[in-house]
Amino acid sequence: MWTTFVMTLKTNLRNRQSLFWLIVFPIALATLFNGLLGNLAEGYELKALPVAVVEDANWKASPGAKAFIDGLSGKGDDNGAVGGGAVGGEDGAADTTGEGSGAAGENGSAGVNVTVTKLLDAKTVATLDEARARLADGTAKGYLHVDADGRIRLTLSSRAAEAMNGPTATDSNGAVTVAALSGVIDLYNRTDAATRDLLRRHPEALQARAFWSSIGDIADTTRETTLTNSTPNVMARYFYALLGMACLMAMGYSITAVTSAQANLSALGIRRTVAPLGRGRQLAAGFLASWLCSDVSLTIALAYIRYVCDVPLGGREPAAVAAVAVASFMACAFGTMIGAIPGLRHSVKIGLTSAIPCTLSLFSGLYGGFAMQLSDWITRHAPVFALINPAQQVTNLFYDILYYDDYRPFATTCGVLIAMSIVFLAAGVAMLKEQRYEHL
């Protein structure tokens, strides 16, 4: 059995076709993905929005608003008052709200101390007409002004709004920045309105230091947090689906191991059939050698994706290596079942090692946006089909590692793949036991 294991191992290492599909192909495709999608994550980063700030009479009457916008623009101290704003639109311009920070003023403007990211690239103008001219010539995507009630309003140009949220949206950075601005401007406006109302009813609070300190504590009610084990990565899904397809292609090794032991498919099979070593031990040695080769090959591809393409694994690289071992075991079991199918030539069975992974990968999201949406739809509305799709389950292995806080979902997915392996192996053994030859 050991000799059979070693010889099968050597044969697999000389199989250039299998080595290509398990190492070269995923590395080449991962390199292509990295080149095409490398800047995709940058589309979701916060970048300063170019705006015009209208410094009219209302603006000058609200010193807290100036400190607020300065904080968002990265001017002066990093601390300021955080608030929020209402949405107002005029002249067909699209309106939205945003995020910022500002300082407390003695005239009743609310102030909250907080450190914020630079969200605005602000240029001052004297009137609304000048601000609209900036929107018209494209030097600003929006303008900020203070209304008669002291609320900060952000108005976007129609062109900018369509680029961020229209059917042909191209400015994803702007959309993310405006979404971030929305929360802080809204907080500023609500805090400012509440402070003015309270001071109107209790003017003595203006002299109380504890009152102004309590307003500053509002910043502590909002904290940055994450709901997943690791920061979501928009590119990772493509690479995980690629690993799912590459793992399924590993079944080529076990197909060859099974067919080489069948007397009706090759001369080698005839010799092995009459050899003193039993068929079961021959198949076990071939299966283990195939599993080892596929596991090592796919681990090399995983290392390239992780460290060269910089696809995150949530700091759980050892678990990812274990995931590859489980996935390659399932693939070899799948290959054993296919290799045991009677009546199919070896070339046909080898052809299935490409056809099956390519087909199943469509439903795991490998082929772009449409495939991703199809995969999501199946997971939501037909979860049974996602459960029985080996490519989807291998993809889920790496999702479980990256996003979940504990290893229970990962262990569950491993259990599903091991159950698949048992079914595949049982079917393969059942078919092999029924095979008989009239003559050799």
Coordinates of C-alpha atoms in Angstrom, one line a residue:
M1 CA 0.0 0.0 0.0
W2 CA 2.9 2.4 0.8
T3 CA 4.4 1.7 -2.6
T4 CA 1.1 2.4 -4.3
F5 CA 0.8 5.6 -2.3
V6 CA 4.3 6.8 -3.3
M7 CA 3.9 5.9 -7.0
T8 CA 0.5 7.6 -7.2
L9 CA 2.1 10.7 -5.5
K10 CA 4.9 10.7 -8.1
T11 CA 2.4 10.3 -10.9
N12 CA 0.3 13.2 -9.6
L13 CA 3.3 15.5 -9.4
R14 CA 4.1 14.7 -13.0
N15 CA 0.6 15.5 -14.1
R16 CA 1.1 18.9 -15.6
Q17 CA -2.5 19.4 -16.5
S18 CA -3.7 18.9 -12.9
L19 CA -0.9 21.1 -11.5
F20 CA -1.9 23.8 -14.0
W21 CA -5.5 23.8 -12.9
L22 CA -4.7 23.7 -9.2
I23 CA -1.8 26.1 -9.0
V24 CA -1.2 28.1 -12.2
F25 CA -4.8 28.7 -13.1
P26 CA -6.0 30.1 -9.7
I27 CA -2.8 32.2 -9.4
A28 CA -3.3 33.6 -12.9
L29 CA -7.0 34.3 -12.3
A30 CA -6.3 35.9 -8.9
T31 CA -3.7 38.2 -10.5
L32 CA -6.3 39.2 -13.1
F33 CA -8.8 39.8 -10.4
N34 CA -6.3 41.9 -8.4
G35 CA -5.6 44.0 -11.5
L36 CA -9.3 44.5 -12.4
L37 CA -10.6 44.9 -8.8
G38 CA -7.6 46.3 -7.0
N39 CA -9.2 49.8 -6.9
L40 CA -12.7 48.6 -6.1
A41 CA -12.3 49.1 -2.4
E42 CA -11.2 52.7 -2.9
G43 CA -14.6 53.4 -4.3
Y44 CA -16.0 53.0 -0.8
E45 CA -13.6 55.2 1.0
L46 CA -14.4 58.6 2.5
K47 CA -13.0 61.4 0.4
A48 CA -13.4 65.2 0.9
L49 CA -16.4 66.6 -0.9
P50 CA -15.7 69.9 -2.7
V51 CA -18.3 72.4 -1.5
A52 CA -18.9 76.1 -1.4
V53 CA -19.7 77.7 2.0
V54 CA -22.1 80.7 1.9
E55 CA -20.9 83.1 4.5
D56 CA -23.9 85.4 4.6
A57 CA -25.6 87.1 7.5
N58 CA -27.2 83.9 8.8
W59 CA -23.8 82.2 8.7
K60 CA -22.1 85.0 10.7
A61 CA -24.9 84.8 13.3
S62 CA -24.1 81.2 13.9
P63 CA -20.4 80.9 15.1
G64 CA -21.0 77.3 16.0
A65 CA -21.6 76.5 12.4
K66 CA -18.2 77.9 11.4
A67 CA -16.4 75.8 13.9
F68 CA -18.4 72.8 12.8
I69 CA -17.4 73.2 9.1
D70 CA -13.8 74.0 10.0
G71 CA -13.7 70.7 11.9
L72 CA -15.0 68.8 8.9
S73 CA -12.5 70.5 6.7
G74 CA -9.6 69.6 8.8
K75 CA -8.8 73.3 9.8
G76 CA -7.5 74.2 13.2
D77 CA -8.1 71.8 16.0
D78 CA -9.4 68.3 15.2
N79 CA -12.1 68.7 17.8
G80 CA -15.4 70.5 17.3
A81 CA -19.1 70.2 17.7
V82 CA -20.9 67.4 16.0
G83 CA -24.3 68.0 14.7
G84 CA -26.6 67.3 11.8
G85 CA -28.5 69.2 9.3
A86 CA -31.8 69.4 7.5
V87 CA -32.2 68.9 3.8
G88 CA -33.2 71.8 1.6
G89 CA -33.3 72.1 -2.2
E90 CA -33.8 74.9 -4.7
D91 CA -33.5 75.6 -8.4
G92 CA -33.7 71.9 -9.2
A93 CA -30.7 71.0 -7.2
A94 CA -30.6 67.8 -5.3
D95 CA -30.4 68.1 -1.5
T96 CA -29.0 65.9 1.2
T97 CA -27.7 66.1 4.7
G98 CA -24.2 65.3 6.0
E99 CA -21.8 64.9 8.9
G100 CA -19.5 67.4 10.6
S101 CA -18.3 68.9 13.8
G102 CA -18.4 72.3 15.4
A103 CA -17.8 74.2 18.6
A104 CA -20.2 75.4 21.2
G105 CA -21.0 79.1 21.1
E106 CA -22.3 81.4 23.8
N107 CA -25.2 82.4 21.6
G108 CA -26.8 79.0 22.2
S109 CA -25.2 77.0 19.3
A110 CA -24.6 73.5 20.5
G111 CA -21.1 72.1 20.7
V112 CA -19.8 68.5 21.0
N113 CA -16.1 67.6 21.2
V114 CA -15.2 64.8 18.8
T115 CA -12.4 64.0 16.4
V116 CA -13.6 63.6 12.8
T117 CA -12.2 62.6 9.4
K118 CA -11.9 65.3 6.8
L119 CA -15.1 65.2 4.8
L120 CA -15.2 68.6 3.2
D121 CA -13.0 70.6 0.8
A122 CA -14.7 74.0 1.6
K123 CA -14.3 77.3 -0.3
T124 CA -16.1 80.3 1.0
V125 CA -18.4 82.5 -1.1
A126 CA -20.4 85.6 -0.1
T127 CA -23.9 84.8 -1.6
L128 CA -26.1 82.0 -2.7
D129 CA -25.8 83.1 -6.3
E130 CA -22.0 82.7 -6.1
A131 CA -22.5 79.2 -4.6
R132 CA -24.9 78.2 -7.4
A133 CA -22.4 79.5 -10.0
R134 CA -19.8 77.2 -8.4
L135 CA -22.2 74.3 -8.9
A136 CA -22.9 75.3 -12.5
D137 CA -19.2 75.4 -13.5
G138 CA -18.4 72.2 -11.7
T139 CA -15.8 73.6 -9.2
A140 CA -18.1 72.4 -6.3
K141 CA -20.4 69.5 -6.0
G142 CA -22.6 71.3 -3.5
Y143 CA -22.9 74.2 -1.1
L144 CA -23.5 74.7 2.6
H145 CA -25.5 77.5 4.1
V146 CA -27.3 78.4 7.3
D147 CA -31.1 79.1 7.2
A148 CA -33.0 81.6 9.2
D149 CA -33.5 79.0 12.0
G150 CA -29.8 78.4 12.4
R151 CA -29.8 75.0 10.7
I152 CA -27.0 73.9 8.4
R153 CA -28.2 72.7 5.0
L154 CA -26.2 70.9 2.3
T155 CA -27.4 71.2 -1.3
L156 CA -25.9 69.1 -4.1
S157 CA -25.9 69.9 -7.7
S158 CA -28.2 67.7 -9.9
R159 CA -25.1 66.5 -11.8
A160 CA -23.4 65.4 -8.6
A161 CA -26.5 63.7 -7.2
E162 CA -27.0 61.7 -10.4
A163 CA -23.4 60.6 -10.4
M164 CA -23.8 59.4 -6.8
N165 CA -27.2 57.8 -6.9
G166 CA -28.5 57.8 -10.4
P167 CA -29.0 54.7 -12.7
T168 CA -25.5 55.3 -14.1
A169 CA -23.8 56.2 -10.8
T170 CA -20.1 56.7 -11.1
D171 CA -19.1 58.6 -8.0
S172 CA -19.3 55.9 -5.2
N173 CA -16.8 57.9 -3.1
G174 CA -19.1 60.9 -3.1
A175 CA -22.1 58.8 -2.2
V176 CA -20.2 57.3 0.8
T177 CA -19.0 60.8 1.9
V178 CA -22.5 62.3 1.6
A179 CA -23.9 59.4 3.6
A180 CA -21.4 60.1 6.3
L181 CA -22.1 63.8 6.3
S182 CA -25.8 63.1 6.7
G183 CA -25.4 61.7 10.2
V184 CA -23.3 64.4 11.7
I185 CA -25.1 67.4 10.2
D186 CA -28.4 65.9 11.5
L187 CA -26.8 65.5 15.0
Y188 CA -25.6 69.1 14.9
N189 CA -29.0 70.5 13.9
R190 CA -30.9 68.5 16.5
T191 CA -28.4 69.3 19.2
D192 CA -28.4 73.0 18.3
A193 CA -32.3 73.2 18.1
A194 CA -32.6 71.4 21.5
T195 CA -30.0 73.7 23.1
R196 CA -31.7 76.9 21.8
D197 CA -35.1 75.7 23.0
L198 CA -33.8 74.7 26.5
L199 CA -32.0 78.1 26.9
R200 CA -35.2 79.9 25.8
R201 CA -37.1 78.1 28.6
H202 CA -34.3 78.2 31.1
P203 CA -31.9 81.1 30.4
E204 CA -30.1 80.5 33.7
A205 CA -28.5 77.4 32.1
L206 CA -26.4 79.7 30.0
Q207 CA -24.1 80.3 33.0
A208 CA -23.9 76.7 34.1
R209 CA -20.7 74.9 33.1
A210 CA -22.3 71.5 33.8
F211 CA -24.9 72.2 31.1
W212 CA -22.3 72.8 28.4
S213 CA -20.3 69.8 29.6
S214 CA -23.4 67.6 29.2
I215 CA -23.8 68.8 25.6
G216 CA -20.2 67.8 25.0
D217 CA -20.9 64.3 26.3
I218 CA -23.3 63.7 23.4
A219 CA -20.2 62.6 21.3
D220 CA -19.9 59.6 23.6
T221 CA -23.3 58.3 22.5
T222 CA -22.0 57.4 19.0
R223 CA -19.0 55.2 18.5
E224 CA -17.4 53.5 15.6
T225 CA -17.9 49.7 15.8
T226 CA -18.0 46.7 13.5
L227 CA -20.6 44.0 13.4
T228 CA -18.2 41.4 11.9
N229 CA -14.9 39.8 12.9
S230 CA -13.1 41.7 10.2
T231 CA -13.7 44.8 8.1
P232 CA -15.8 43.9 5.1
N233 CA -13.8 43.7 1.9
V234 CA -15.7 44.1 -1.4
M235 CA -13.0 42.1 -3.4
A236 CA -12.8 39.1 -1.1
R237 CA -15.9 37.4 -2.4
Y238 CA -14.5 37.0 -5.9
F239 CA -11.3 35.4 -4.6
Y240 CA -13.3 33.1 -2.3
A241 CA -15.4 32.0 -5.2
L242 CA -12.2 31.4 -7.2
L243 CA -10.9 29.1 -4.4
G244 CA -14.2 27.2 -4.5
M245 CA -13.8 26.5 -8.2
A246 CA -10.1 25.6 -7.8
C247 CA -10.9 23.2 -5.0
L248 CA -13.5 21.3 -7.1
M249 CA -10.9 21.0 -9.9
A250 CA -8.8 18.9 -7.5
M251 CA -11.1 16.0 -8.1
G252 CA -9.0 15.3 -11.3
Y253 CA -6.4 13.6 -9.1
S254 CA -8.8 11.1 -7.5
I255 CA -10.5 10.4 -10.9
T256 CA -7.2 9.4 -12.3
A257 CA -6.5 7.2 -9.2
V258 CA -9.8 5.4 -9.6
T259 CA -9.7 4.9 -13.3
S260 CA -6.1 3.6 -13.2
A261 CA -7.4 0.8 -11.0
Q262 CA -10.2 -0.2 -13.4
A263 CA -9.3 -3.1 -15.8
N264 CA -11.7 -2.0 -18.6
L265 CA -10.1 1.5 -18.9
S266 CA -6.3 0.9 -19.1
A267 CA -3.6 -1.6 -19.3
L268 CA -2.4 -0.4 -15.9
G269 CA -5.9 -1.2 -14.6
I270 CA -5.5 -4.8 -15.8
R271 CA -2.2 -5.2 -14.0
R272 CA -3.6 -3.8 -10.8
T273 CA -6.6 -6.0 -11.0
V274 CA -4.5 -9.1 -10.9
A275 CA -2.0 -7.7 -8.4
P276 CA -1.9 -9.3 -4.9
L277 CA -2.8 -5.9 -3.3
G278 CA -6.5 -5.7 -2.8
R279 CA -8.6 -3.1 -4.6
G280 CA -9.7 -1.4 -1.5
R281 CA -6.1 -0.8 -0.3
Q282 CA -5.2 0.4 -3.8
L283 CA -8.0 2.9 -3.9
A284 CA -7.2 4.1 -0.3
A285 CA -3.6 4.7 -1.2
G286 CA -4.6 6.5 -4.4
F287 CA -7.2 8.6 -2.5
L288 CA -4.7 9.7 0.2
A289 CA -2.0 10.6 -2.4
S290 CA -4.6 12.6 -4.4
W291 CA -5.7 14.4 -1.2
L292 CA -2.2 15.3 -0.2
C293 CA -1.3 16.7 -3.7
S294 CA -4.5 18.7 -4.0
D295 CA -4.2 20.0 -0.5
V296 CA -0.6 21.2 -1.0
S297 CA -1.4 22.7 -4.4
L298 CA -4.4 24.6 -3.2
T299 CA -2.5 25.8 -0.1
I300 CA 0.1 27.4 -2.5
A301 CA -2.8 29.1 -4.3
L302 CA -4.2 30.3 -1.0
A303 CA -0.9 31.7 0.1
Y304 CA -0.6 33.7 -3.1
I305 CA -4.1 35.1 -2.8
R306 CA -3.5 36.0 0.9
Y307 CA 0.0 37.5 0.8
V308 CA 0.5 38.6 -2.8
C309 CA -3.1 39.8 -3.7
D310 CA -3.6 40.9 0.0
V311 CA -7.0 39.3 0.3
P312 CA -7.9 39.3 4.1
L313 CA -8.6 36.2 6.1
G314 CA -9.4 38.0 9.3
G315 CA -6.1 37.0 11.0
R316 CA -7.2 33.4 10.9
E317 CA -4.8 31.9 8.4
P318 CA -4.4 28.6 10.2
A319 CA -8.2 28.1 9.9
A320 CA -8.0 28.9 6.2
V321 CA -5.3 26.2 5.8
A322 CA -7.7 23.7 7.6
A323 CA -10.5 24.9 5.3
V324 CA -8.4 24.0 2.2
A325 CA -7.8 20.5 3.7
V326 CA -11.5 19.9 4.2
A327 CA -12.4 21.3 0.8
S328 CA -9.8 19.2 -1.0
F329 CA -11.0 16.1 0.9
M330 CA -14.5 16.8 -0.4
A331 CA -13.2 17.3 -3.9
C332 CA -11.3 14.1 -3.9
A333 CA -14.3 12.2 -2.6
F334 CA -16.4 13.8 -5.4
G335 CA -13.7 12.7 -7.9
T336 CA -13.8 9.2 -6.5
M337 CA -17.5 9.0 -7.2
I338 CA -17.2 10.3 -10.7
G339 CA -14.2 8.0 -11.4
A340 CA -16.3 5.0 -10.3
I341 CA -19.2 5.8 -12.8
P342 CA -19.3 2.8 -15.1
G343 CA -19.4 3.2 -18.9
L344 CA -17.6 6.5 -19.1
R345 CA -14.1 6.8 -20.7
H346 CA -11.3 8.4 -18.7
S347 CA -11.2 11.4 -21.0
V348 CA -14.9 12.1 -20.4
K349 CA -14.4 11.9 -16.7
I350 CA -11.5 14.3 -16.8
G351 CA -13.6 16.7 -18.9
L352 CA -16.1 16.8 -16.1
T353 CA -13.4 18.2 -13.7
S354 CA -13.7 21.4 -15.6
A355 CA -17.4 21.4 -16.6
I356 CA -18.7 20.7 -13.1
P357 CA -16.7 23.4 -11.2
C358 CA -17.3 26.0 -13.9
T359 CA -21.1 25.4 -13.8
L360 CA -21.4 25.3 -10.0
S361 CA -19.2 28.4 -9.7
L362 CA -21.9 30.4 -11.6
F363 CA -24.2 29.9 -8.6
S364 CA -21.4 30.8 -6.1
G365 CA -20.8 34.3 -7.6
L366 CA -17.6 33.9 -9.5
Y367 CA -18.6 35.5 -12.8
G368 CA -19.3 39.1 -11.7
G369 CA -22.2 41.1 -10.5
F370 CA -25.0 39.0 -12.1
A371 CA -23.6 35.8 -10.6
M372 CA -23.3 37.5 -7.2
Q373 CA -26.9 38.5 -7.3
L374 CA -27.9 35.0 -8.5
S375 CA -26.0 33.5 -5.6
D376 CA -27.6 35.8 -3.1
W377 CA -31.1 35.1 -4.5
I378 CA -30.5 31.4 -4.2
T379 CA -29.2 31.7 -0.7
R380 CA -32.3 33.7 0.4
H381 CA -35.1 32.0 -1.6
A382 CA -33.8 28.5 -2.2
P383 CA -31.3 27.7 0.6
V384 CA -31.4 24.0 -0.1
F385 CA -29.8 24.5 -3.5
A386 CA -27.0 26.6 -1.9
L387 CA -26.6 23.9 0.8
I388 CA -26.0 21.1 -1.8
N389 CA -23.7 23.2 -4.0
P390 CA -20.1 22.2 -3.1
A391 CA -18.6 25.4 -4.7
Q392 CA -20.9 27.6 -2.6
Q393 CA -20.0 25.7 0.6
V394 CA -16.3 26.0 0.0
T395 CA -16.8 29.7 -0.6
N396 CA -18.8 29.9 2.7
L397 CA -15.8 28.4 4.5
F398 CA -13.7 31.5 3.9
Y399 CA -16.6 33.8 4.6
D400 CA -17.1 32.1 8.0
I401 CA -13.5 32.7 8.8
L402 CA -13.4 36.3 7.8
Y403 CA -16.7 37.7 9.2
Y404 CA -18.0 35.6 12.1
D405 CA -16.8 36.3 15.7
D406 CA -16.5 32.6 16.6
Y407 CA -15.8 29.3 14.7
R408 CA -19.3 27.8 15.0
P409 CA -20.4 28.8 11.5
F410 CA -17.0 27.6 10.2
A411 CA -17.4 24.3 12.0
T412 CA -21.0 23.9 10.6
T413 CA -19.8 24.4 7.0
C414 CA -17.0 22.0 7.6
G415 CA -19.6 19.5 8.8
V416 CA -21.6 20.0 5.6
L417 CA -18.6 19.4 3.4
I418 CA -17.6 16.3 5.4
A419 CA -21.2 15.0 5.1
M420 CA -20.9 15.5 1.3
S421 CA -17.6 13.6 1.3
I422 CA -19.2 10.7 3.1
V423 CA -22.1 10.6 0.5
F424 CA -19.7 10.8 -2.4
L425 CA -17.4 8.1 -1.0
A426 CA -20.3 5.8 -0.2
A427 CA -21.6 6.2 -3.8
G428 CA -18.2 5.6 -5.3
V429 CA -17.6 2.5 -3.2
A430 CA -21.0 1.1 -4.0
M431 CA -20.4 1.5 -7.8
L432 CA -16.9 0.0 -7.6
K433 CA -18.1 -3.0 -5.7
E434 CA -20.7 -3.8 -8.4
Q435 CA -18.1 -3.8 -11.2
R436 CA -17.2 -7.2 -12.6
Y437 CA -15.2 -8.2 -15.7
E438 CA -15.9 -11.2 -17.9
H439 CA -12.3 -11.3 -19.1
L440 CA -9.1 -9.3 -18.8

